[in-house]
Short mmCIF file of C-alpha atoms and ligand atoms in Angstrom, two decimals:
data_model
loop_
_atom_site.label_atom_id
_atom_site.label_comp_id
_atom_site.label_asym_id
_atom_site.label_seq_id
_atom_site.Cartn_x
_atom_site.Cartn_y
_atom_site.Cartn_z
CA UNK A 1 4.28 -14.57 -49.57
CA UNK A 2 1.90 -13.71 -52.44
CA UNK A 3 -1.79 -14.51 -52.65
CA UNK A 4 -2.17 -18.24 -53.54
CA UNK A 5 -3.50 -19.21 -56.98
CA UNK A 6 -6.51 -20.94 -55.37
CA UNK A 7 -7.54 -17.66 -53.72
CA UNK A 8 -7.13 -15.78 -57.03
CA UNK A 9 -9.37 -18.42 -58.63
CA UNK A 10 -12.07 -17.93 -55.97
CA UNK A 11 -11.83 -14.13 -56.31
CA UNK A 12 -12.39 -14.52 -60.06
CA UNK A 13 -15.44 -16.74 -59.47
CA UNK A 14 -16.99 -13.94 -57.38
CA UNK A 15 -15.97 -11.14 -59.76
CA UNK A 16 -17.33 -12.96 -62.81
CA UNK A 17 -20.57 -13.74 -60.88
CA UNK A 18 -20.20 -17.48 -61.21
CA UNK A 19 -20.52 -17.27 -57.44
CA UNK A 20 -23.18 -14.66 -56.74
CA UNK A 21 -25.83 -13.60 -54.22
CA UNK A 22 -24.72 -11.74 -51.10
CA UNK A 23 -24.86 -14.72 -48.74
CA UNK A 24 -22.97 -17.09 -51.05
CA UNK A 25 -20.39 -14.40 -51.81
CA UNK A 26 -19.77 -13.91 -48.07
CA UNK A 27 -19.46 -17.63 -47.34
CA UNK A 28 -17.18 -18.17 -50.33
CA UNK A 29 -14.95 -15.28 -49.25
CA UNK A 30 -14.74 -16.70 -45.72
CA UNK A 31 -13.78 -20.06 -47.24
CA UNK A 32 -11.08 -18.34 -49.32
CA UNK A 33 -9.65 -16.77 -46.15
CA UNK A 34 -9.48 -20.26 -44.65
CA UNK A 35 -7.71 -21.62 -47.74
CA UNK A 36 -5.24 -18.72 -47.60
CA UNK A 37 -4.47 -19.37 -43.92
CA UNK A 38 -3.93 -23.07 -44.57
CA UNK A 39 -1.63 -22.34 -47.52
CA UNK A 40 0.59 -19.92 -45.59
CA UNK A 41 4.05 -21.49 -45.45
CA UNK A 42 5.97 -18.91 -43.38
CA UNK A 43 6.49 -18.68 -39.64
CA UNK A 44 6.13 -15.00 -38.83
CA UNK A 45 3.08 -13.55 -37.07
CA UNK A 46 3.35 -10.02 -38.48
CA UNK A 47 4.02 -11.34 -41.97
CA UNK A 48 0.95 -13.63 -41.67
CA UNK A 49 -1.23 -10.73 -40.56
CA UNK A 50 -0.20 -8.55 -43.47
CA UNK A 51 -0.56 -11.51 -45.88
CA UNK A 52 -4.13 -12.07 -44.63
CA UNK A 53 -4.87 -8.34 -45.00
CA UNK A 54 -3.69 -8.61 -48.62
CA UNK A 55 -5.91 -11.63 -49.23
CA UNK A 56 -8.89 -9.78 -47.73
CA UNK A 57 -8.16 -6.75 -49.89
CA UNK A 58 -8.14 -8.85 -53.05
CA UNK A 59 -11.39 -10.62 -52.12
CA UNK A 60 -13.01 -7.36 -51.02
CA UNK A 61 -12.25 -5.73 -54.37
CA UNK A 62 -14.28 -8.26 -56.37
CA UNK A 63 -17.74 -6.74 -55.93
CA UNK A 64 -18.40 -3.43 -54.22
CA UNK A 65 -22.04 -3.43 -53.11
CA UNK A 66 -22.75 -6.46 -50.90
CA UNK A 67 -21.51 -5.53 -47.41
CA UNK A 68 -21.86 -9.21 -46.46
CA UNK A 69 -18.57 -9.76 -48.28
CA UNK A 70 -16.74 -7.10 -46.28
CA UNK A 71 -18.35 -8.15 -43.00
CA UNK A 72 -17.25 -11.76 -43.58
CA UNK A 73 -13.68 -10.67 -44.30
CA UNK A 74 -13.65 -8.36 -41.29
CA UNK A 75 -14.98 -11.19 -39.08
CA UNK A 76 -12.04 -13.43 -39.97
CA UNK A 77 -9.43 -10.64 -40.01
CA UNK A 78 -10.41 -9.29 -36.56
CA UNK A 79 -9.70 -12.68 -35.03
CA UNK A 80 -6.37 -12.94 -36.84
CA UNK A 81 -5.37 -9.45 -35.65
CA UNK A 82 -6.00 -10.40 -32.01
CA UNK A 83 -3.75 -13.52 -32.13
CA UNK A 84 -0.46 -13.51 -30.19
CA UNK A 85 1.39 -16.28 -32.05
CA UNK A 86 1.54 -17.56 -35.61
CA UNK A 87 -0.02 -20.91 -34.60
CA UNK A 88 -2.86 -19.12 -32.81
CA UNK A 89 -3.40 -16.81 -35.80
CA UNK A 90 -3.71 -19.65 -38.33
CA UNK A 91 -6.11 -21.59 -36.09
CA UNK A 92 -8.12 -18.38 -35.48
CA UNK A 93 -8.47 -17.74 -39.23
CA UNK A 94 -9.61 -21.29 -39.96
CA UNK A 95 -12.08 -21.50 -37.08
CA UNK A 96 -13.45 -17.99 -37.69
CA UNK A 97 -14.08 -18.85 -41.36
CA UNK A 98 -15.76 -22.11 -40.39
CA UNK A 99 -17.96 -20.50 -37.76
CA UNK A 100 -18.94 -17.65 -40.10
CA UNK A 101 -20.05 -20.16 -42.76
CA UNK A 102 -21.96 -22.25 -40.21
CA UNK A 103 -23.67 -19.22 -38.66
CA UNK A 104 -24.56 -17.89 -42.10
CA UNK A 105 -26.22 -21.16 -43.14
CA UNK A 106 -28.03 -21.40 -39.79
CA UNK A 107 -29.28 -17.84 -40.20
CA UNK A 108 -30.92 -18.70 -43.53
CA UNK A 109 -32.62 -21.67 -41.82
CA UNK A 110 -34.00 -19.51 -39.01
CA UNK A 111 -35.12 -16.81 -41.48
CA UNK A 112 -37.01 -19.44 -43.47
CA UNK A 113 -38.85 -20.62 -40.36
CA UNK A 114 -39.71 -17.12 -39.15
CA UNK A 115 -40.52 -15.77 -42.59
CA UNK A 116 -42.76 -18.67 -43.54
CA UNK A 117 -45.17 -17.60 -40.77
CA UNK A 118 -45.77 -14.32 -42.60
CA UNK A 119 -46.96 -16.21 -45.68
CA UNK A 120 -50.58 -17.35 -45.63
CA UNK A 121 -52.30 -20.28 -47.27
CA UNK A 122 -53.38 -19.24 -50.78
CA UNK A 123 -50.93 -16.34 -51.06
CA UNK A 124 -49.45 -15.23 -54.35
CA UNK A 125 -45.92 -14.00 -53.69
CA UNK A 126 -43.69 -12.01 -56.02
CA UNK A 127 -39.91 -12.30 -55.78
CA UNK A 128 -37.08 -10.61 -57.67
CA UNK A 129 -33.65 -11.82 -58.73
CA UNK A 130 -32.33 -14.91 -56.92
CA UNK A 131 -32.06 -14.59 -53.16
CA UNK A 132 -31.37 -17.73 -51.14
CA UNK A 133 -32.94 -16.09 -48.06
CA UNK A 134 -36.13 -15.08 -49.90
CA UNK A 135 -36.45 -18.47 -51.62
CA UNK A 136 -35.86 -20.26 -48.30
CA UNK A 137 -38.91 -18.41 -46.88
CA UNK A 138 -41.05 -19.49 -49.85
CA UNK A 139 -39.84 -23.10 -49.70
CA UNK A 140 -40.50 -23.30 -45.94
CA UNK A 141 -44.03 -21.88 -46.41
CA UNK A 142 -44.67 -24.47 -49.13
CA UNK A 143 -43.29 -27.39 -47.13
CA UNK A 144 -45.39 -26.40 -44.12
CA UNK A 145 -48.44 -27.16 -46.30
CA UNK A 146 -49.40 -23.65 -47.42
CA UNK A 147 -50.57 -23.47 -51.01
CA UNK A 148 -48.66 -20.60 -52.55
CA UNK A 149 -48.05 -19.34 -56.08
CA UNK A 150 -45.02 -17.33 -57.03
CA UNK A 151 -44.26 -14.72 -59.67
CA UNK A 152 -40.52 -14.60 -60.38
CA UNK A 153 -39.18 -11.65 -62.35
CA UNK A 154 -36.70 -12.38 -65.14
CA UNK A 155 -34.21 -9.92 -63.61
CA UNK A 156 -32.51 -8.38 -66.58
CA UNK A 157 -29.85 -8.14 -67.74
CA UNK A 158 -28.37 -11.30 -66.16
CA UNK A 159 -31.62 -13.31 -65.83
CA UNK A 160 -31.05 -14.55 -62.27
CA UNK A 161 -34.85 -14.96 -62.16
CA UNK A 162 -34.44 -18.14 -64.20
CA UNK A 163 -32.44 -19.61 -61.30
CA UNK A 164 -35.30 -18.76 -58.93
CA UNK A 165 -37.83 -20.21 -61.36
CA UNK A 166 -35.88 -23.48 -61.56
CA UNK A 167 -35.32 -23.78 -57.81
CA UNK A 168 -38.98 -23.10 -56.93
CA UNK A 169 -40.30 -25.39 -59.67
CA UNK A 170 -37.97 -28.19 -58.56
CA UNK A 171 -39.46 -27.83 -55.08
CA UNK A 172 -42.97 -28.27 -56.46
CA UNK A 173 -44.00 -24.62 -56.06
CA UNK A 174 -46.21 -23.24 -58.87
CA UNK A 175 -44.11 -20.42 -60.33
CA UNK A 176 -44.60 -18.09 -63.28
CA UNK A 177 -41.81 -16.09 -64.85
CA UNK A 178 -42.57 -12.50 -65.87
CA UNK A 179 -40.60 -9.74 -67.57
CA UNK A 180 -39.44 -7.13 -65.04
CA UNK A 181 -41.63 -4.57 -66.77
CA UNK A 182 -44.78 -6.63 -66.02
CA UNK A 183 -44.47 -6.18 -62.25
CA UNK A 184 -47.08 -3.41 -61.96
CA UNK A 185 -49.42 -5.31 -64.29
CA UNK A 186 -49.44 -8.45 -62.11
CA UNK A 187 -49.34 -6.60 -58.77
CA UNK A 188 -53.15 -6.68 -58.50
CA UNK A 189 -52.87 -10.49 -58.13
CA UNK A 190 -50.02 -10.38 -55.61
CA UNK A 191 -50.50 -10.66 -51.82
CA UNK A 192 -46.88 -10.24 -50.72
CA UNK A 193 -43.46 -9.42 -52.11
CA UNK A 194 -40.42 -11.15 -50.63
CA UNK A 195 -36.92 -10.17 -51.76
CA UNK A 196 -33.39 -10.48 -50.40
CA UNK A 197 -30.75 -7.85 -49.63
CA UNK A 198 -27.15 -7.12 -50.43
CA UNK A 199 -26.83 -4.39 -47.84
CA UNK A 200 -29.08 -2.81 -45.21
CA UNK A 201 -28.16 0.70 -44.10
CA UNK A 202 -28.44 2.26 -40.64
CA UNK A 203 -31.68 4.05 -41.59
CA UNK A 204 -33.28 0.79 -42.79
CA UNK A 205 -32.90 1.29 -46.54
CA UNK A 206 -32.28 -1.92 -48.46
CA UNK A 207 -29.87 -2.26 -51.35
CA UNK A 208 -30.78 -5.19 -53.56
CA UNK A 209 -30.80 -6.14 -57.26
CA UNK A 210 -31.70 -3.24 -59.51
CA UNK A 211 -35.45 -3.08 -60.00
CA UNK A 212 -36.24 -3.86 -56.36
CA UNK A 213 -37.13 -0.23 -55.59
CA UNK A 214 -39.57 -0.08 -58.52
CA UNK A 215 -41.23 -3.27 -57.27
CA UNK A 216 -41.48 -1.69 -53.80
CA UNK A 217 -43.10 1.36 -55.34
CA UNK A 218 -45.66 -0.75 -57.22
CA UNK A 219 -46.34 -2.80 -54.06
CA UNK A 220 -46.79 0.38 -52.03
CA UNK A 221 -49.25 1.76 -54.57
CA UNK A 222 -51.26 -1.49 -54.51
CA UNK A 223 -51.00 -1.80 -50.68
CA UNK A 224 -49.20 -5.12 -51.03
CA UNK A 225 -46.86 -6.08 -48.15
CA UNK A 226 -43.18 -5.80 -49.01
CA UNK A 227 -40.78 -8.00 -47.01
CA UNK A 228 -37.00 -8.28 -47.12
CA UNK A 229 -35.39 -11.54 -45.97
CA UNK A 230 -31.82 -11.03 -44.88
CA UNK A 231 -29.13 -12.19 -42.47
CA UNK A 232 -27.96 -9.44 -40.10
CA UNK A 233 -24.37 -9.63 -41.38
CA UNK A 234 -25.71 -7.75 -44.42
CA UNK A 235 -26.26 -4.69 -42.21
CA UNK A 236 -23.62 -2.07 -42.90
CA UNK A 237 -21.77 -0.58 -39.89
CA UNK A 238 -20.05 2.02 -42.09
CA UNK A 239 -23.42 3.63 -42.82
CA UNK A 240 -23.73 4.55 -39.12
CA UNK A 241 -20.71 6.78 -39.74
CA UNK A 242 -22.39 8.35 -42.74
CA UNK A 243 -20.68 6.34 -45.49
CA UNK A 244 -22.66 5.80 -48.66
CA UNK A 245 -23.01 2.36 -50.25
CA UNK A 246 -21.25 2.03 -53.59
CA UNK A 247 -23.60 0.80 -56.28
CA UNK A 248 -21.85 -1.53 -58.71
CA UNK A 249 -22.05 -0.43 -62.34
CA UNK A 250 -21.42 -3.28 -64.76
CA UNK A 251 -20.45 -3.37 -68.43
CA UNK A 252 -22.75 -2.37 -71.33
CA UNK A 253 -22.26 -5.77 -73.00
CA UNK A 254 -24.63 -7.26 -70.39
CA UNK A 255 -27.40 -4.97 -71.69
CA UNK A 256 -26.89 -4.92 -75.47
CA UNK A 257 -25.09 -7.41 -77.73
CA UNK A 258 -21.42 -6.68 -78.42
CA UNK A 259 -21.96 -6.36 -82.19
CA UNK A 260 -24.50 -3.59 -81.57
CA UNK A 261 -22.01 -1.79 -79.35
CA UNK A 262 -19.39 -2.10 -82.09
CA UNK A 263 -21.70 -0.94 -84.88
CA UNK A 264 -23.02 1.96 -82.75
CA UNK A 265 -19.89 3.35 -81.08
CA UNK A 266 -21.82 6.35 -79.68
CA UNK A 267 -24.48 4.20 -78.00
CA UNK A 268 -24.51 5.12 -74.32
CA UNK A 269 -25.56 2.41 -71.87
CA UNK A 270 -25.74 2.39 -68.07
CA UNK A 271 -25.95 -0.86 -66.16
CA UNK A 272 -26.32 -0.31 -62.40
CA UNK A 273 -26.54 -3.71 -60.72
CA UNK A 274 -28.39 -2.60 -57.56
CA UNK A 275 -30.73 0.09 -56.30
CA UNK A 276 -31.88 1.52 -52.99
CA UNK A 277 -35.34 0.91 -51.54
CA UNK A 278 -36.15 3.49 -48.86
CA UNK A 279 -37.41 2.20 -45.48
CA UNK A 280 -40.86 3.78 -46.02
CA UNK A 281 -41.56 1.19 -48.71
CA UNK A 282 -40.58 -1.81 -46.59
CA UNK A 283 -43.12 -3.39 -44.20
CA UNK A 284 -40.60 -5.55 -42.35
CA UNK A 285 -37.15 -7.08 -42.51
CA UNK A 286 -37.06 -10.79 -41.71
CA UNK A 287 -33.78 -11.62 -39.98
CA UNK A 288 -32.44 -14.56 -37.96
CA UNK A 289 -33.00 -12.35 -34.90
CA UNK A 290 -36.67 -11.79 -35.63
CA UNK A 291 -38.93 -9.70 -37.81
CA UNK A 292 -37.95 -6.07 -37.39
CA UNK A 293 -39.21 -2.75 -38.74
CA UNK A 294 -36.61 -1.30 -41.13
CA UNK A 295 -35.93 1.59 -38.74
CA UNK A 296 -34.64 -0.96 -36.17
CA UNK A 297 -31.59 -1.63 -38.37
CA UNK A 298 -29.62 0.91 -36.33
CA UNK A 299 -30.36 -1.04 -33.13
CA UNK A 300 -28.93 -4.24 -34.64
CA UNK A 301 -25.87 -2.35 -35.87
CA UNK A 302 -25.25 -0.77 -32.46
CA UNK A 303 -25.65 -4.16 -30.76
CA UNK A 304 -23.15 -5.79 -33.12
CA UNK A 305 -20.63 -3.03 -33.75
CA UNK A 306 -21.28 -0.46 -30.97
CA UNK A 307 -17.83 -0.69 -29.38
CA UNK A 308 -15.94 -0.50 -32.70
CA UNK A 309 -18.13 2.34 -33.91
CA UNK A 310 -17.52 4.27 -30.68
CA UNK A 311 -13.75 3.84 -31.18
CA UNK A 312 -14.01 5.06 -34.77
CA UNK A 313 -16.17 8.02 -33.74
CA UNK A 314 -13.55 8.98 -31.15
CA UNK A 315 -10.93 9.30 -33.91
CA UNK A 316 -12.98 11.94 -35.76
CA UNK A 317 -11.56 15.34 -34.89
CA UNK A 318 -13.12 18.64 -35.79
CA UNK A 319 -11.71 22.14 -35.77
CA UNK A 320 -14.03 24.56 -34.07
CA UNK A 321 -13.57 28.13 -35.18
CA UNK A 322 -14.57 31.06 -32.96
C1 RUB B 401 -28.11 -10.90 -56.10
C2 RUB B 401 -29.16 -10.19 -55.34
C3 RUB B 401 -29.83 -10.95 -54.23
C4 RUB B 401 -29.11 -10.62 -52.91
C5 RUB B 401 -29.55 -11.52 -51.76
O1 RUB B 401 -27.41 -10.04 -56.97
O2 RUB B 401 -29.43 -9.02 -55.51
O3 RUB B 401 -31.17 -10.58 -54.09
O4 RUB B 401 -27.71 -10.77 -53.07
O5 RUB B 401 -29.23 -12.87 -52.06
P1 RUB B 401 -26.21 -10.65 -57.89
P2 RUB B 401 -29.01 -13.94 -50.89
O6 RUB B 401 -26.80 -11.73 -58.72
O7 RUB B 401 -25.74 -9.47 -58.68
O8 RUB B 401 -25.14 -11.16 -56.94
O9 RUB B 401 -30.28 -13.96 -50.09
O10 RUB B 401 -28.76 -15.23 -51.63
O11 RUB B 401 -27.84 -13.51 -50.07
#
């Protein structure tokens, strides 16, 4: 059985960024796995397993950087793989997808509560792009009565900062939009930076919207605290085994108008969508399991994936020459 049209439609929503942000992408992919399981019309366990693998492959190919997407797919697939009958496998897929979505939403709630304690009355906070986890922290601080002001970066080239601006303003939080290039200029007025994450690596580096690492650098220079708010399913187990995170490079038409590209055929444009902030520039990572130093990312990964990682390590063979 082929991948259902509804799943193709969801994959396109993620690829075209109509559904975006690492948490939303993960929850939407889990939902698509549920839809796929419910639409399966056959009666063969092995066929169902390979059908679900195909669905996961399609969804996983939509955007390369956010590991949340791959962790969500793996969460559902692992439960399908363990099933002994077709009925059990379908139920496992549906309930795994549901519990992933519920746990993901709960995690953002817990992060907002924990993170809001790091924000003080009168703080000016700078945020970048549009992270539901980071905004949840700011909204929780505001609703607990703390008077905060926010600088939201535009976030070129896709202007996700406008989404943050709107969401914060609708919640009654005083927010000012700035061009990305004004970050260092306003940093002298900023008390804290709070951003989200697409992926956290084993050494505590954070991959987030391009520009994040420059903001971290400016914050470091000005001795402004730099916090990352993220669910732990954005931690990447593959990085324990030395794998590098693929940084998505998007099309030049997002950076310069199409007519300019046509009239200047030799114009070279690069459009990396994410960048890497090293752990030395991060004061703390706010997760649903507490506020951790970036270097503790490996502990979380070993807690969550230790057994699987040990199995994978055991498959690595080396030839030792005399
Ligand atoms: C979004 C982005 C967000 C993280 C975290 O990039 O970089 O900061 O995904 O978001 P894009 P959240 O717009 O390219 O998807 O906290 O909502 O998971």
